[in-house]
Amino acid sequence: MTEPYTPTEIMTVAAARALRNEDVCFVGIGAPSAACNLARLTHAPGITLIYESGTIDTRPEVLPLSIGDGELCETALTTVSVPEMFRYWLQGGRVTVGFLGGAQIDRFANLNTTVVGAYDNPKVRLPGGGGAPEIAVHCGEIFITMAMSRRGFVAKLPFVTSLGHGTGKGSREALGVSTKGPTRLITDLCVLEPDQETSEMSVVSLHPGVTRDQLRENCGWDLRFVAVPEETPPPTEEELGVLRELHDRTRRAHGGEDA
């Protein structure tokens, strides 16, 4: 029987499972980094992880604090300049998966990391897009990890930082974007994928013990479900063990409570 796990842990494990051994993955800091490195340490040892600072085939022992963390450069196969990273690797179509997060998301998986409230008088000024807008349109497909809440899952974004499926099916193509865009949204409660007819993100899998009402309470729009949603398989003992050891090493390395 699998030992107890947290909502964040099942989100990370479900995200890691979506990655393949042959993927070339552009990794975001935080939850995306944890998921990508969990995949590398379990079922996808051959995955190529790329960080925005220019590190290629990065194999960190601990999770980086930022894209400028020395751990990334020290464990990479090579490090290239940021212009080369974006122009040759990303815009050249050499990245199969981009892994992103955000402060807010809408039903078509557009992301906001710029402002909450009016742009010229915001309630909150967020960190901005960084490389995410480019990642969102140039990677073969996009996976997104976000904890689910009404604050984050909103009916209308105050600002679109990174393009998802725009206003619905065909929006990306109308802008001249040929990549797939967000194909999977992994949360701490469920997994969503774009509807084939509308591109609206729809629930395909509920995590164990989660109800439809619970999902609706934590979403700012009228949430759609596929005809027969599955139940997300719980984390295995191996997945939990590897993930927790990764976080423990990270805390010790950064002078945390386990140091």
Coordinates of C-alpha atoms in Angstrom, one line a residue:
M1 CA 0.0 0.0 0.0
T2 CA 1.4 3.4 -1.0
E3 CA 2.3 5.6 2.0
P4 CA 0.5 8.9 2.5
Y5 CA 1.4 11.7 0.1
T6 CA 0.6 15.4 -0.1
P7 CA -1.4 17.2 -2.9
T8 CA 1.9 18.8 -4.1
E9 CA 3.6 15.4 -4.3
I10 CA 0.9 13.8 -6.4
M11 CA 1.0 16.9 -8.7
T12 CA 4.7 16.6 -9.1
V13 CA 4.6 12.8 -9.7
A14 CA 1.7 13.1 -12.2
A15 CA 3.7 15.8 -14.1
A16 CA 6.9 13.7 -14.1
R17 CA 5.0 10.8 -15.6
A18 CA 4.0 12.8 -18.6
L19 CA 7.7 13.2 -19.7
R20 CA 9.4 10.7 -22.0
N21 CA 13.0 9.4 -22.0
E22 CA 13.6 10.9 -25.5
D23 CA 12.2 14.4 -24.6
V24 CA 14.3 17.6 -24.9
C25 CA 12.7 19.6 -22.1
F26 CA 12.8 23.4 -21.4
V27 CA 12.5 23.5 -17.6
G28 CA 11.0 26.3 -15.4
I29 CA 12.1 26.9 -11.8
G30 CA 10.0 25.5 -9.0
A31 CA 7.4 22.8 -9.5
P32 CA 8.4 22.2 -13.2
S33 CA 12.0 21.6 -12.1
A34 CA 11.0 19.1 -9.4
A35 CA 8.9 17.2 -11.9
C36 CA 11.5 17.1 -14.6
N37 CA 14.2 16.0 -12.3
L38 CA 12.0 13.3 -10.8
A39 CA 11.4 12.0 -14.3
R40 CA 15.2 12.0 -14.9
L41 CA 15.8 10.1 -11.7
T42 CA 13.1 7.5 -12.3
H43 CA 11.7 6.4 -15.7
A44 CA 13.4 8.9 -18.0
P45 CA 17.2 8.8 -17.4
G46 CA 17.9 9.8 -20.9
I47 CA 15.8 13.0 -20.9
T48 CA 17.7 16.2 -21.9
L49 CA 16.9 19.1 -19.5
I50 CA 17.6 22.7 -20.7
Y51 CA 17.4 25.7 -18.4
E52 CA 16.9 29.3 -19.6
S53 CA 20.4 30.3 -18.6
G54 CA 21.8 28.2 -21.3
T55 CA 22.6 24.9 -19.6
I56 CA 22.1 21.8 -21.8
D57 CA 21.6 18.2 -20.6
T58 CA 21.6 19.5 -17.0
R59 CA 21.7 16.8 -14.3
P60 CA 21.5 18.6 -10.9
E61 CA 21.9 16.8 -7.6
V62 CA 19.7 19.4 -5.9
L63 CA 16.9 21.7 -7.2
P64 CA 18.1 25.1 -8.3
L65 CA 17.1 28.3 -6.6
S66 CA 17.0 30.1 -9.9
I67 CA 18.2 29.8 -13.5
G68 CA 21.5 31.3 -12.4
D69 CA 22.2 28.7 -9.7
G70 CA 25.7 27.3 -10.1
E71 CA 24.4 23.8 -9.7
L72 CA 23.0 23.9 -13.2
C73 CA 26.2 25.0 -15.0
E74 CA 28.3 22.6 -12.9
T75 CA 26.2 19.5 -13.8
A76 CA 25.4 20.4 -17.5
L77 CA 27.0 18.8 -20.5
T78 CA 27.6 22.2 -21.8
T79 CA 26.5 25.8 -21.3
V80 CA 25.7 28.1 -24.3
S81 CA 24.9 31.8 -24.4
V82 CA 21.3 32.9 -23.9
P83 CA 21.0 34.2 -27.5
E84 CA 22.1 30.8 -28.8
M85 CA 19.7 29.0 -26.4
F86 CA 16.8 30.9 -27.7
R87 CA 17.7 31.4 -31.4
Y88 CA 19.2 28.0 -32.1
W89 CA 17.7 25.6 -29.6
L90 CA 14.2 27.0 -28.8
Q91 CA 13.3 28.9 -32.0
G92 CA 15.1 26.3 -34.1
G93 CA 12.4 23.7 -33.0
R94 CA 14.8 21.5 -31.1
V95 CA 12.8 21.4 -27.8
T96 CA 10.0 18.9 -27.6
V97 CA 8.4 20.0 -24.3
G98 CA 8.3 23.2 -22.3
F99 CA 7.4 22.9 -18.7
L100 CA 5.8 26.1 -17.3
G101 CA 3.9 27.4 -14.2
G102 CA 2.1 30.7 -13.6
A103 CA 0.3 32.9 -11.2
Q104 CA -3.0 32.8 -13.1
I105 CA -4.5 30.7 -15.9
D106 CA -7.7 30.8 -17.9
R107 CA -9.8 28.1 -19.5
F108 CA -7.7 28.1 -22.6
A109 CA -4.4 27.7 -20.7
N110 CA -3.2 31.2 -21.3
L111 CA -0.9 32.2 -18.5
N112 CA -0.4 35.5 -16.6
T113 CA 2.8 36.2 -14.7
T114 CA 2.8 40.0 -15.2
V115 CA 0.1 41.8 -13.1
V116 CA -3.0 41.2 -11.0
G117 CA -5.5 43.9 -11.6
A118 CA -5.2 46.8 -14.2
Y119 CA -1.9 46.9 -15.9
D120 CA -1.4 50.7 -15.2
N121 CA -2.5 50.4 -11.6
P122 CA -2.1 46.7 -10.5
K123 CA -3.0 45.2 -7.2
V124 CA 0.1 43.0 -7.5
R125 CA 3.1 43.4 -9.8
L126 CA 4.4 39.9 -10.7
P127 CA 7.9 38.8 -11.8
G128 CA 7.0 39.0 -15.5
G129 CA 7.4 36.5 -18.4
G130 CA 11.1 36.0 -18.6
G131 CA 11.5 33.4 -21.4
A132 CA 8.0 31.9 -20.9
P133 CA 6.3 33.7 -23.8
E134 CA 8.9 32.3 -26.2
I135 CA 8.8 28.9 -24.6
A136 CA 5.0 28.8 -24.9
V137 CA 5.0 29.3 -28.7
H138 CA 8.3 27.5 -29.8
C139 CA 8.3 24.2 -27.9
G140 CA 6.6 21.3 -29.5
E141 CA 4.1 21.1 -26.7
I142 CA 3.6 22.7 -23.2
F143 CA 3.0 21.0 -19.8
I144 CA 1.8 23.3 -17.0
T145 CA 1.9 22.7 -13.3
M146 CA -0.2 24.8 -10.9
A147 CA -2.0 24.4 -7.6
M148 CA -5.7 24.8 -8.2
S149 CA -7.6 27.7 -6.6
R150 CA -10.0 30.5 -7.6
R151 CA -7.2 33.0 -7.2
G152 CA -5.1 31.2 -9.8
F153 CA -7.8 29.7 -12.1
V154 CA -9.7 32.7 -13.3
A155 CA -12.5 33.3 -15.8
K156 CA -10.6 36.2 -17.5
L157 CA -6.9 37.1 -17.2
P158 CA -6.0 40.7 -16.6
F159 CA -2.9 40.2 -18.7
V160 CA -1.8 37.4 -21.1
T161 CA 1.9 36.9 -20.6
S162 CA 2.3 33.5 -22.3
L163 CA 0.0 32.2 -25.0
G164 CA -2.0 29.0 -24.5
H165 CA -4.9 28.4 -26.8
G166 CA -5.8 32.0 -27.1
T167 CA -9.6 32.4 -27.4
G168 CA -10.1 28.8 -28.5
K169 CA -9.4 26.3 -31.3
G170 CA -7.6 27.9 -34.2
S171 CA -6.3 30.9 -32.3
R172 CA -2.6 29.8 -32.4
E173 CA -2.8 29.0 -36.1
A174 CA -4.3 32.4 -36.8
L175 CA -1.3 34.0 -35.2
G176 CA 1.1 31.9 -37.3
V177 CA 2.0 29.6 -34.4
S178 CA 2.4 26.0 -35.5
T179 CA 3.3 24.2 -32.2
K180 CA 0.7 22.3 -30.2
G181 CA 0.6 24.6 -27.1
P182 CA -0.6 23.4 -23.7
T183 CA -1.4 19.7 -24.0
R184 CA -1.6 18.9 -20.3
L185 CA -2.3 21.0 -17.1
I186 CA -1.4 19.2 -14.0
T187 CA -2.7 20.5 -10.7
D188 CA -2.8 19.3 -7.1
L189 CA -6.4 18.1 -7.6
C190 CA -6.7 16.8 -11.2
V191 CA -5.2 16.7 -14.7
L192 CA -6.7 18.6 -17.6
E193 CA -6.2 18.4 -21.3
P194 CA -7.6 20.6 -24.2
D195 CA -10.9 19.5 -25.7
Q196 CA -10.4 18.4 -29.3
E197 CA -13.3 20.6 -30.6
T198 CA -12.8 23.8 -28.5
S199 CA -9.3 23.6 -27.0
E200 CA -10.8 24.4 -23.6
M201 CA -9.0 22.6 -20.8
S202 CA -11.2 19.8 -19.6
V203 CA -10.7 17.4 -16.6
V204 CA -9.5 14.0 -17.8
S205 CA -8.3 12.6 -14.4
L206 CA -9.2 13.3 -10.7
H207 CA -6.6 12.6 -8.0
P208 CA -7.7 9.9 -5.5
G209 CA -10.3 11.2 -3.1
V210 CA -11.0 14.4 -5.0
T211 CA -14.6 15.1 -6.0
R212 CA -16.1 17.1 -8.9
D213 CA -17.6 19.6 -6.4
Q214 CA -14.2 20.2 -4.9
L215 CA -12.8 21.0 -8.4
R216 CA -15.6 23.4 -9.1
E217 CA -15.1 25.2 -5.8
N218 CA -11.5 25.8 -6.7
C219 CA -12.0 27.0 -10.3
G220 CA -13.1 30.5 -11.5
W221 CA -14.9 29.2 -14.6
D222 CA -17.6 26.6 -15.4
L223 CA -15.3 23.6 -15.4
R224 CA -15.7 20.9 -18.1
F225 CA -15.1 17.2 -17.7
V226 CA -14.5 14.5 -20.3
A227 CA -17.3 11.9 -20.5
V228 CA -15.6 9.4 -18.1
P229 CA -12.7 11.0 -16.2
E230 CA -10.1 8.5 -14.8
E231 CA -8.6 8.4 -11.4
T232 CA -4.9 9.5 -11.3
P233 CA -2.8 6.5 -10.1
P234 CA -1.3 7.4 -6.7
P235 CA 2.5 7.8 -6.4
T236 CA 4.4 4.7 -6.0
E237 CA 6.8 4.1 -3.1
E238 CA 9.7 4.5 -5.5
E239 CA 8.4 7.8 -6.9
L240 CA 7.8 9.2 -3.4
G241 CA 11.1 8.1 -2.1
V242 CA 13.1 9.6 -4.9
L243 CA 11.1 12.9 -4.8
R244 CA 11.5 13.3 -1.0
E245 CA 15.2 12.5 -1.1
L246 CA 15.6 15.1 -3.8
H247 CA 13.9 17.7 -1.7
D248 CA 15.9 16.6 1.4
R249 CA 19.2 17.0 -0.5
T250 CA 18.0 20.4 -1.7
R251 CA 17.2 21.6 1.8
R252 CA 20.5 20.4 3.2
A253 CA 22.4 22.1 0.3
H254 CA 20.6 25.4 0.8
G255 CA 21.0 25.4 4.6
G256 CA 17.4 24.3 5.3
E257 CA 16.0 22.6 8.4
D258 CA 17.6 19.3 7.5
A259 CA 21.1 20.7 7.2

